[in-house]
Amino acid sequence: MAEPPLNSNTRASDVDTGRDWPAQIADTAVRVIEQIRDKTTRPAITVARALVFGLIALSIGTVAIFLFLIGTIRLVNGYLPGTVWTTYLLLGGIFTLGGAFLFSKRKPSNRPA
């Protein structure tokens, strides 16, 4: 096949790359689609995964805290004399002291009143 003549409207690069234009169009389409996917789908998948794993961790953590509290109350109730109210009094005092300690370590906000 003969080469098309170069005129003032034809660039040399058009003539050189004109033979394999279907492959170039396919490569360009794949590249553009990958760029779009990198900017849209991957961040959405990352956010969805973080949300799902965060909810799973929150639910497992909540169950673990309740089971720990129930076990602690039953354990302390077995060793303290009296009824269950002494256990509640002891654990309530411990949690109150812990909360007061954490409250004393807070930083004041810089917002005007």
mmCIF file of N, CA and C in Angstrom:
data_model
loop_
_atom_site.group_PDB
_atom_site.id
_atom_site.type_symbol
_atom_site.label_atom_id
_atom_site.label_comp_id
_atom_site.label_asym_id
_atom_site.label_seq_id
_atom_site.Cartn_x
_atom_site.Cartn_y
_atom_site.Cartn_z
ATOM 1 N N MET A 1 0.836 -1.158 0.000
ATOM 2 C CA MET A 1 0.000 0.000 0.000
ATOM 3 C C MET A 1 0.890 1.234 0.000
ATOM 4 N N ALA A 2 0.508 2.216 -0.746
ATOM 5 C CA ALA A 2 1.323 3.422 -0.894
ATOM 6 C C ALA A 2 1.069 4.362 0.264
ATOM 7 N N GLU A 3 2.111 5.101 0.630
ATOM 8 C CA GLU A 3 2.021 6.095 1.700
ATOM 9 C C GLU A 3 1.220 7.287 1.193
ATOM 10 N N PRO A 4 0.331 7.850 2.029
ATOM 11 C CA PRO A 4 -0.376 9.047 1.594
ATOM 12 C C PRO A 4 0.594 10.220 1.529
ATOM 13 N N PRO A 5 0.415 11.085 0.577
ATOM 14 C CA PRO A 5 1.338 12.218 0.458
ATOM 15 C C PRO A 5 1.118 13.198 1.610
ATOM 16 N N LEU A 6 2.201 13.806 2.032
ATOM 17 C CA LEU A 6 2.123 14.822 3.087
ATOM 18 C C LEU A 6 1.732 16.146 2.456
ATOM 19 N N ASN A 7 0.698 16.754 2.960
ATOM 20 C CA ASN A 7 0.368 18.103 2.529
ATOM 21 C C ASN A 7 0.391 19.013 3.740
ATOM 22 N N SER A 8 -0.051 20.212 3.594
ATOM 23 C CA SER A 8 0.044 21.174 4.691
ATOM 24 C C SER A 8 -0.905 20.819 5.838
ATOM 25 N N ASN A 9 -1.958 20.022 5.603
ATOM 26 C CA ASN A 9 -2.913 19.667 6.656
ATOM 27 C C ASN A 9 -2.576 18.348 7.348
ATOM 28 N N THR A 10 -1.651 17.583 6.815
ATOM 29 C CA THR A 10 -1.308 16.278 7.367
ATOM 30 C C THR A 10 0.001 16.389 8.121
ATOM 31 N N ARG A 11 -0.019 15.858 9.365
ATOM 32 C CA ARG A 11 1.218 15.863 10.165
ATOM 33 C C ARG A 11 1.945 14.545 9.945
ATOM 34 N N ALA A 12 3.229 14.549 10.146
ATOM 35 C CA ALA A 12 4.019 13.334 9.965
ATOM 36 C C ALA A 12 3.635 12.289 11.003
ATOM 37 N N SER A 13 3.277 12.719 12.217
ATOM 38 C CA SER A 13 2.900 11.755 13.250
ATOM 39 C C SER A 13 1.584 11.071 12.905
ATOM 40 N N ASP A 14 0.666 11.761 12.194
ATOM 41 C CA ASP A 14 -0.592 11.145 11.787
ATOM 42 C C ASP A 14 -0.339 10.019 10.795
ATOM 43 N N VAL A 15 0.611 10.224 9.934
ATOM 44 C CA VAL A 15 0.902 9.214 8.929
ATOM 45 C C VAL A 15 1.574 8.018 9.585
ATOM 46 N N ASP A 16 2.495 8.257 10.542
ATOM 47 C CA ASP A 16 3.217 7.166 11.177
ATOM 48 C C ASP A 16 2.299 6.323 12.059
ATOM 49 N N THR A 17 1.395 6.949 12.771
ATOM 50 C CA THR A 17 0.557 6.208 13.709
ATOM 51 C C THR A 17 -0.771 5.801 13.103
ATOM 52 N N GLY A 18 -1.040 6.171 11.897
ATOM 53 C CA GLY A 18 -2.321 5.877 11.286
ATOM 54 C C GLY A 18 -2.538 4.411 10.993
ATOM 55 N N ARG A 19 -1.520 3.634 10.947
ATOM 56 C CA ARG A 19 -1.661 2.225 10.597
ATOM 57 C C ARG A 19 -2.246 1.396 11.745
ATOM 58 N N ASP A 20 -1.997 1.792 13.000
ATOM 59 C CA ASP A 20 -2.406 0.989 14.151
ATOM 60 C C ASP A 20 -3.417 1.735 15.005
ATOM 61 N N TRP A 21 -4.286 2.486 14.406
ATOM 62 C CA TRP A 21 -5.209 3.326 15.163
ATOM 63 C C TRP A 21 -6.231 2.549 15.978
ATOM 64 N N PRO A 22 -6.697 1.351 15.609
ATOM 65 C CA PRO A 22 -7.630 0.632 16.490
ATOM 66 C C PRO A 22 -6.995 0.252 17.830
ATOM 67 N N ALA A 23 -5.760 -0.186 17.784
ATOM 68 C CA ALA A 23 -5.069 -0.553 19.016
ATOM 69 C C ALA A 23 -4.828 0.683 19.879
ATOM 70 N N GLN A 24 -4.488 1.809 19.245
ATOM 71 C CA GLN A 24 -4.268 3.036 20.006
ATOM 72 C C GLN A 24 -5.557 3.523 20.661
ATOM 73 N N ILE A 25 -6.663 3.426 19.943
ATOM 74 C CA ILE A 25 -7.945 3.850 20.513
ATOM 75 C C ILE A 25 -8.316 2.944 21.681
ATOM 76 N N ALA A 26 -8.090 1.654 21.533
ATOM 77 C CA ALA A 26 -8.399 0.716 22.617
ATOM 78 C C ALA A 26 -7.521 0.995 23.831
ATOM 79 N N ASP A 27 -6.219 1.231 23.608
ATOM 80 C CA ASP A 27 -5.320 1.546 24.715
ATOM 81 C C ASP A 27 -5.718 2.845 25.402
ATOM 82 N N THR A 28 -6.096 3.846 24.626
ATOM 83 C CA THR A 28 -6.525 5.119 25.205
ATOM 84 C C THR A 28 -7.802 4.935 26.013
ATOM 85 N N ALA A 29 -8.742 4.169 25.492
ATOM 86 C CA ALA A 29 -9.991 3.931 26.218
ATOM 87 C C ALA A 29 -9.725 3.198 27.528
ATOM 88 N N VAL A 30 -8.878 2.196 27.493
ATOM 89 C CA VAL A 30 -8.551 1.458 28.715
ATOM 90 C C VAL A 30 -7.872 2.374 29.719
ATOM 91 N N ARG A 31 -6.943 3.199 29.263
ATOM 92 C CA ARG A 31 -6.232 4.121 30.151
ATOM 93 C C ARG A 31 -7.192 5.124 30.790
ATOM 94 N N VAL A 32 -8.094 5.675 30.003
ATOM 95 C CA VAL A 32 -9.056 6.654 30.522
ATOM 96 C C VAL A 32 -10.000 5.999 31.524
ATOM 97 N N ILE A 33 -10.470 4.805 31.221
ATOM 98 C CA ILE A 33 -11.371 4.100 32.135
ATOM 99 C C ILE A 33 -10.663 3.769 33.445
ATOM 100 N N GLU A 34 -9.397 3.351 33.382
ATOM 101 C CA GLU A 34 -8.640 3.073 34.600
ATOM 102 C C GLU A 34 -8.447 4.328 35.438
ATOM 103 N N GLN A 35 -8.189 5.454 34.800
ATOM 104 C CA GLN A 35 -8.031 6.712 35.528
ATOM 105 C C GLN A 35 -9.335 7.117 36.211
ATOM 106 N N ILE A 36 -10.436 6.956 35.508
ATOM 107 C CA ILE A 36 -11.732 7.295 36.100
ATOM 108 C C ILE A 36 -12.031 6.372 37.275
ATOM 109 N N ARG A 37 -11.759 5.077 37.112
ATOM 110 C CA ARG A 37 -12.001 4.123 38.190
ATOM 111 C C ARG A 37 -11.124 4.429 39.405
ATOM 112 N N ASP A 38 -9.860 4.811 39.162
ATOM 113 C CA ASP A 38 -8.966 5.143 40.261
ATOM 114 C C ASP A 38 -9.468 6.346 41.059
ATOM 115 N N LYS A 39 -10.117 7.283 40.394
ATOM 116 C CA LYS A 39 -10.565 8.503 41.061
ATOM 117 C C LYS A 39 -11.964 8.384 41.661
ATOM 118 N N THR A 40 -12.750 7.388 41.251
ATOM 119 C CA THR A 40 -14.124 7.295 41.745
ATOM 120 C C THR A 40 -14.383 6.017 42.528
ATOM 121 N N THR A 41 -14.172 4.891 41.927
ATOM 122 C CA THR A 41 -14.579 3.630 42.535
ATOM 123 C C THR A 41 -13.696 3.237 43.706
ATOM 124 N N ARG A 42 -12.408 3.381 43.589
ATOM 125 C CA ARG A 42 -11.517 2.953 44.677
ATOM 126 C C ARG A 42 -11.742 3.743 45.955
ATOM 127 N N PRO A 43 -11.883 5.089 45.923
ATOM 128 C CA PRO A 43 -12.202 5.782 47.175
ATOM 129 C C PRO A 43 -13.553 5.359 47.758
ATOM 130 N N ALA A 44 -14.525 5.100 46.902
ATOM 131 C CA ALA A 44 -15.833 4.662 47.393
ATOM 132 C C ALA A 44 -15.725 3.290 48.055
ATOM 133 N N ILE A 45 -14.956 2.399 47.480
ATOM 134 C CA ILE A 45 -14.765 1.080 48.079
ATOM 135 C C ILE A 45 -14.036 1.201 49.408
ATOM 136 N N THR A 46 -13.034 2.075 49.482
ATOM 137 C CA THR A 46 -12.296 2.274 50.726
ATOM 138 C C THR A 46 -13.211 2.805 51.820
ATOM 139 N N VAL A 47 -14.061 3.768 51.499
ATOM 140 C CA VAL A 47 -14.990 4.318 52.484
ATOM 141 C C VAL A 47 -15.990 3.253 52.923
ATOM 142 N N ALA A 48 -16.498 2.477 51.987
ATOM 143 C CA ALA A 48 -17.465 1.428 52.332
ATOM 144 C C ALA A 48 -16.828 0.373 53.232
ATOM 145 N N ARG A 49 -15.608 -0.017 52.934
ATOM 146 C CA ARG A 49 -14.917 -0.996 53.777
ATOM 147 C C ARG A 49 -14.686 -0.438 55.177
ATOM 148 N N ALA A 50 -14.245 0.810 55.269
ATOM 149 C CA ALA A 50 -14.016 1.427 56.579
ATOM 150 C C ALA A 50 -15.314 1.482 57.373
ATOM 151 N N LEU A 51 -16.411 1.811 56.719
ATOM 152 C CA LEU A 51 -17.698 1.880 57.394
ATOM 153 C C LEU A 51 -18.133 0.501 57.891
ATOM 154 N N VAL A 52 -18.019 -0.502 57.054
ATOM 155 C CA VAL A 52 -18.435 -1.853 57.444
ATOM 156 C C VAL A 52 -17.550 -2.392 58.565
ATOM 157 N N PHE A 53 -16.232 -2.279 58.414
ATOM 158 C CA PHE A 53 -15.347 -2.792 59.452
ATOM 159 C C PHE A 53 -15.484 -1.988 60.746
ATOM 160 N N GLY A 54 -15.743 -0.686 60.642
ATOM 161 C CA GLY A 54 -15.972 0.125 61.836
ATOM 162 C C GLY A 54 -17.223 -0.298 62.571
ATOM 163 N N LEU A 55 -18.290 -0.561 61.836
ATOM 164 C CA LEU A 55 -19.525 -1.025 62.479
ATOM 165 C C LEU A 55 -19.345 -2.396 63.116
ATOM 166 N N ILE A 56 -18.615 -3.272 62.460
ATOM 167 C CA ILE A 56 -18.349 -4.590 63.044
ATOM 168 C C ILE A 56 -17.526 -4.446 64.315
ATOM 169 N N ALA A 57 -16.485 -3.621 64.286
ATOM 170 C CA ALA A 57 -15.650 -3.411 65.466
ATOM 171 C C ALA A 57 -16.454 -2.773 66.600
ATOM 172 N N LEU A 58 -17.330 -1.834 66.268
ATOM 173 C CA LEU A 58 -18.165 -1.188 67.280
ATOM 174 C C LEU A 58 -19.107 -2.192 67.931
ATOM 175 N N SER A 59 -19.736 -3.032 67.136
ATOM 176 C CA SER A 59 -20.663 -4.007 67.709
ATOM 177 C C SER A 59 -19.929 -5.052 68.545
ATOM 178 N N ILE A 60 -18.792 -5.530 68.077
ATOM 179 C CA ILE A 60 -18.024 -6.508 68.854
ATOM 180 C C ILE A 60 -17.500 -5.868 70.135
ATOM 181 N N GLY A 61 -17.052 -4.626 70.056
ATOM 182 C CA GLY A 61 -16.575 -3.926 71.250
ATOM 183 C C GLY A 61 -17.673 -3.710 72.273
ATOM 184 N N THR A 62 -18.873 -3.371 71.799
ATOM 185 C CA THR A 62 -19.991 -3.181 72.717
ATOM 186 C C THR A 62 -20.347 -4.484 73.424
ATOM 187 N N VAL A 63 -20.407 -5.573 72.687
ATOM 188 C CA VAL A 63 -20.698 -6.874 73.287
ATOM 189 C C VAL A 63 -19.603 -7.253 74.284
ATOM 190 N N ALA A 64 -18.349 -7.006 73.936
ATOM 191 C CA ALA A 64 -17.238 -7.337 74.832
ATOM 192 C C ALA A 64 -17.312 -6.534 76.127
ATOM 193 N N ILE A 65 -17.662 -5.257 76.044
ATOM 194 C CA ILE A 65 -17.777 -4.432 77.259
ATOM 195 C C ILE A 65 -18.885 -4.959 78.159
ATOM 196 N N PHE A 66 -20.048 -5.273 77.574
ATOM 197 C CA PHE A 66 -21.151 -5.787 78.387
ATOM 198 C C PHE A 66 -20.806 -7.132 79.013
ATOM 199 N N LEU A 67 -20.178 -8.010 78.261
ATOM 200 C CA LEU A 67 -19.792 -9.305 78.828
ATOM 201 C C LEU A 67 -18.758 -9.129 79.937
ATOM 202 N N PHE A 68 -17.832 -8.204 79.769
ATOM 203 C CA PHE A 68 -16.842 -7.932 80.814
ATOM 204 C C PHE A 68 -17.518 -7.409 82.080
ATOM 205 N N LEU A 69 -18.456 -6.490 81.919
ATOM 206 C CA LEU A 69 -19.162 -5.952 83.084
ATOM 207 C C LEU A 69 -19.987 -7.023 83.788
ATOM 208 N N ILE A 70 -20.682 -7.843 83.034
ATOM 209 C CA ILE A 70 -21.480 -8.915 83.633
ATOM 210 C C ILE A 70 -20.579 -9.898 84.373
ATOM 211 N N GLY A 71 -19.481 -10.282 83.767
ATOM 212 C CA GLY A 71 -18.539 -11.194 84.420
ATOM 213 C C GLY A 71 -17.931 -10.592 85.667
ATOM 214 N N THR A 72 -17.593 -9.303 85.601
ATOM 215 C CA THR A 72 -17.011 -8.640 86.766
ATOM 216 C C THR A 72 -18.020 -8.578 87.914
ATOM 217 N N ILE A 73 -19.247 -8.239 87.605
ATOM 218 C CA ILE A 73 -20.271 -8.161 88.646
ATOM 219 C C ILE A 73 -20.493 -9.536 89.274
ATOM 220 N N ARG A 74 -20.554 -10.560 88.477
ATOM 221 C CA ARG A 74 -20.762 -11.910 89.024
ATOM 222 C C ARG A 74 -19.556 -12.363 89.843
ATOM 223 N N LEU A 75 -18.343 -12.041 89.380
ATOM 224 C CA LEU A 75 -17.140 -12.428 90.113
ATOM 225 C C LEU A 75 -17.052 -11.718 91.454
ATOM 226 N N VAL A 76 -17.246 -10.410 91.433
ATOM 227 C CA VAL A 76 -17.164 -9.636 92.679
ATOM 228 C C VAL A 76 -18.305 -10.023 93.611
ATOM 229 N N ASN A 77 -19.480 -10.274 93.104
ATOM 230 C CA ASN A 77 -20.623 -10.673 93.925
ATOM 231 C C ASN A 77 -20.359 -11.999 94.629
ATOM 232 N N GLY A 78 -19.590 -12.849 94.031
ATOM 233 C CA GLY A 78 -19.268 -14.134 94.649
ATOM 234 C C GLY A 78 -18.320 -14.005 95.823
ATOM 235 N N TYR A 79 -17.491 -12.962 95.834
ATOM 236 C CA TYR A 79 -16.489 -12.822 96.893
ATOM 237 C C TYR A 79 -16.836 -11.773 97.940
ATOM 238 N N LEU A 80 -17.729 -10.839 97.648
ATOM 239 C CA LEU A 80 -18.113 -9.817 98.629
ATOM 240 C C LEU A 80 -19.237 -10.333 99.518
ATOM 241 N N PRO A 81 -19.180 -9.992 100.786
ATOM 242 C CA PRO A 81 -20.305 -10.381 101.638
ATOM 243 C C PRO A 81 -21.511 -9.479 101.355
ATOM 244 N N GLY A 82 -22.670 -9.969 101.607
ATOM 245 C CA GLY A 82 -23.883 -9.193 101.394
ATOM 246 C C GLY A 82 -24.542 -9.573 100.088
ATOM 247 N N THR A 83 -25.467 -8.723 99.694
ATOM 248 C CA THR A 83 -26.200 -8.988 98.450
ATOM 249 C C THR A 83 -25.521 -8.265 97.298
ATOM 250 N N VAL A 84 -26.222 -8.226 96.174
ATOM 251 C CA VAL A 84 -25.629 -7.690 94.955
ATOM 252 C C VAL A 84 -25.430 -6.178 95.042
ATOM 253 N N TRP A 85 -26.146 -5.484 95.951
ATOM 254 C CA TRP A 85 -26.003 -4.031 96.016
ATOM 255 C C TRP A 85 -24.596 -3.625 96.454
ATOM 256 N N THR A 86 -23.910 -4.478 97.250
ATOM 257 C CA THR A 86 -22.542 -4.137 97.643
ATOM 258 C C THR A 86 -21.609 -4.169 96.428
ATOM 259 N N THR A 87 -21.856 -5.084 95.530
ATOM 260 C CA THR A 87 -21.075 -5.139 94.292
ATOM 261 C C THR A 87 -21.311 -3.892 93.451
ATOM 262 N N TYR A 88 -22.589 -3.507 93.328
ATOM 263 C CA TYR A 88 -22.912 -2.290 92.580
ATOM 264 C C TYR A 88 -22.276 -1.075 93.214
ATOM 265 N N LEU A 89 -22.280 -1.008 94.547
ATOM 266 C CA LEU A 89 -21.676 0.121 95.254
ATOM 267 C C LEU A 89 -20.170 0.183 95.001
ATOM 268 N N LEU A 90 -19.502 -0.968 95.096
ATOM 269 C CA LEU A 90 -18.055 -1.006 94.870
ATOM 270 C C LEU A 90 -17.710 -0.630 93.429
ATOM 271 N N LEU A 91 -18.338 -1.272 92.456
ATOM 272 C CA LEU A 91 -18.023 -0.983 91.054
ATOM 273 C C LEU A 91 -18.448 0.435 90.667
ATOM 274 N N GLY A 92 -19.572 0.910 91.214
ATOM 275 C CA GLY A 92 -19.989 2.293 90.966
ATOM 276 C C GLY A 92 -18.974 3.280 91.494
ATOM 277 N N GLY A 93 -18.422 3.006 92.670
ATOM 278 C CA GLY A 93 -17.383 3.875 93.222
ATOM 279 C C GLY A 93 -16.114 3.875 92.379
ATOM 280 N N ILE A 94 -15.732 2.692 91.904
ATOM 281 C CA ILE A 94 -14.535 2.598 91.055
ATOM 282 C C ILE A 94 -14.741 3.389 89.761
ATOM 283 N N PHE A 95 -15.904 3.199 89.115
ATOM 284 C CA PHE A 95 -16.172 3.927 87.875
ATOM 285 C C PHE A 95 -16.306 5.425 88.104
ATOM 286 N N THR A 96 -16.842 5.825 89.249
ATOM 287 C CA THR A 96 -16.958 7.252 89.562
ATOM 288 C C THR A 96 -15.583 7.873 89.749
ATOM 289 N N LEU A 97 -14.713 7.183 90.471
ATOM 290 C CA LEU A 97 -13.349 7.697 90.651
ATOM 291 C C LEU A 97 -12.608 7.761 89.309
ATOM 292 N N GLY A 98 -12.774 6.735 88.484
ATOM 293 C CA GLY A 98 -12.139 6.762 87.156
ATOM 294 C C GLY A 98 -12.670 7.898 86.304
ATOM 295 N N GLY A 99 -13.975 8.122 86.334
ATOM 296 C CA GLY A 99 -14.567 9.222 85.575
ATOM 297 C C GLY A 99 -14.115 10.575 86.079
ATOM 298 N N ALA A 100 -14.005 10.725 87.415
ATOM 299 C CA ALA A 100 -13.527 11.991 87.990
ATOM 300 C C ALA A 100 -12.073 12.249 87.594
ATOM 301 N N PHE A 101 -11.262 11.184 87.565
ATOM 302 C CA PHE A 101 -9.866 11.344 87.139
ATOM 303 C C PHE A 101 -9.787 11.792 85.683
ATOM 304 N N LEU A 102 -10.544 11.126 84.817
ATOM 305 C CA LEU A 102 -10.542 11.516 83.405
ATOM 306 C C LEU A 102 -11.103 12.921 83.207
ATOM 307 N N PHE A 103 -12.105 13.291 83.984
ATOM 308 C CA PHE A 103 -12.682 14.629 83.894
ATOM 309 C C PHE A 103 -11.665 15.687 84.299
ATOM 310 N N SER A 104 -10.800 15.373 85.275
ATOM 311 C CA SER A 104 -9.786 16.345 85.704
ATOM 312 C C SER A 104 -8.679 16.505 84.666
ATOM 313 N N LYS A 105 -8.486 15.514 83.788
ATOM 314 C CA LYS A 105 -7.420 15.567 82.775
ATOM 315 C C LYS A 105 -7.872 16.192 81.455
ATOM 316 N N ARG A 106 -9.139 16.610 81.375
ATOM 317 C CA ARG A 106 -9.638 17.174 80.116
ATOM 318 C C ARG A 106 -8.969 18.529 79.864
ATOM 319 N N LYS A 107 -8.969 18.931 78.615
ATOM 320 C CA LYS A 107 -8.431 20.235 78.230
ATOM 321 C C LYS A 107 -9.593 21.193 78.029
ATOM 322 N N PRO A 108 -9.461 22.415 78.504
ATOM 323 C CA PRO A 108 -10.552 23.368 78.289
ATOM 324 C C PRO A 108 -10.656 23.750 76.817
ATOM 325 N N SER A 109 -11.862 23.997 76.369
ATOM 326 C CA SER A 109 -12.051 24.373 74.972
ATOM 327 C C SER A 109 -11.666 25.831 74.783
ATOM 328 N N ASN A 110 -11.257 26.168 73.574
ATOM 329 C CA ASN A 110 -10.851 27.534 73.257
ATOM 330 C C ASN A 110 -11.992 28.372 72.714
ATOM 331 N N ARG A 111 -13.194 27.818 72.720
ATOM 332 C CA ARG A 111 -14.340 28.542 72.194
ATOM 333 C C ARG A 111 -14.776 29.623 73.184
ATOM 334 N N PRO A 112 -15.173 30.775 72.675
ATOM 335 C CA PRO A 112 -15.673 31.792 73.599
ATOM 336 C C PRO A 112 -17.028 31.381 74.139
ATOM 337 N N ALA A 113 -17.275 31.782 75.394
ATOM 338 C CA ALA A 113 -18.530 31.388 76.054
ATOM 339 C C ALA A 113 -19.713 32.159 75.571
#
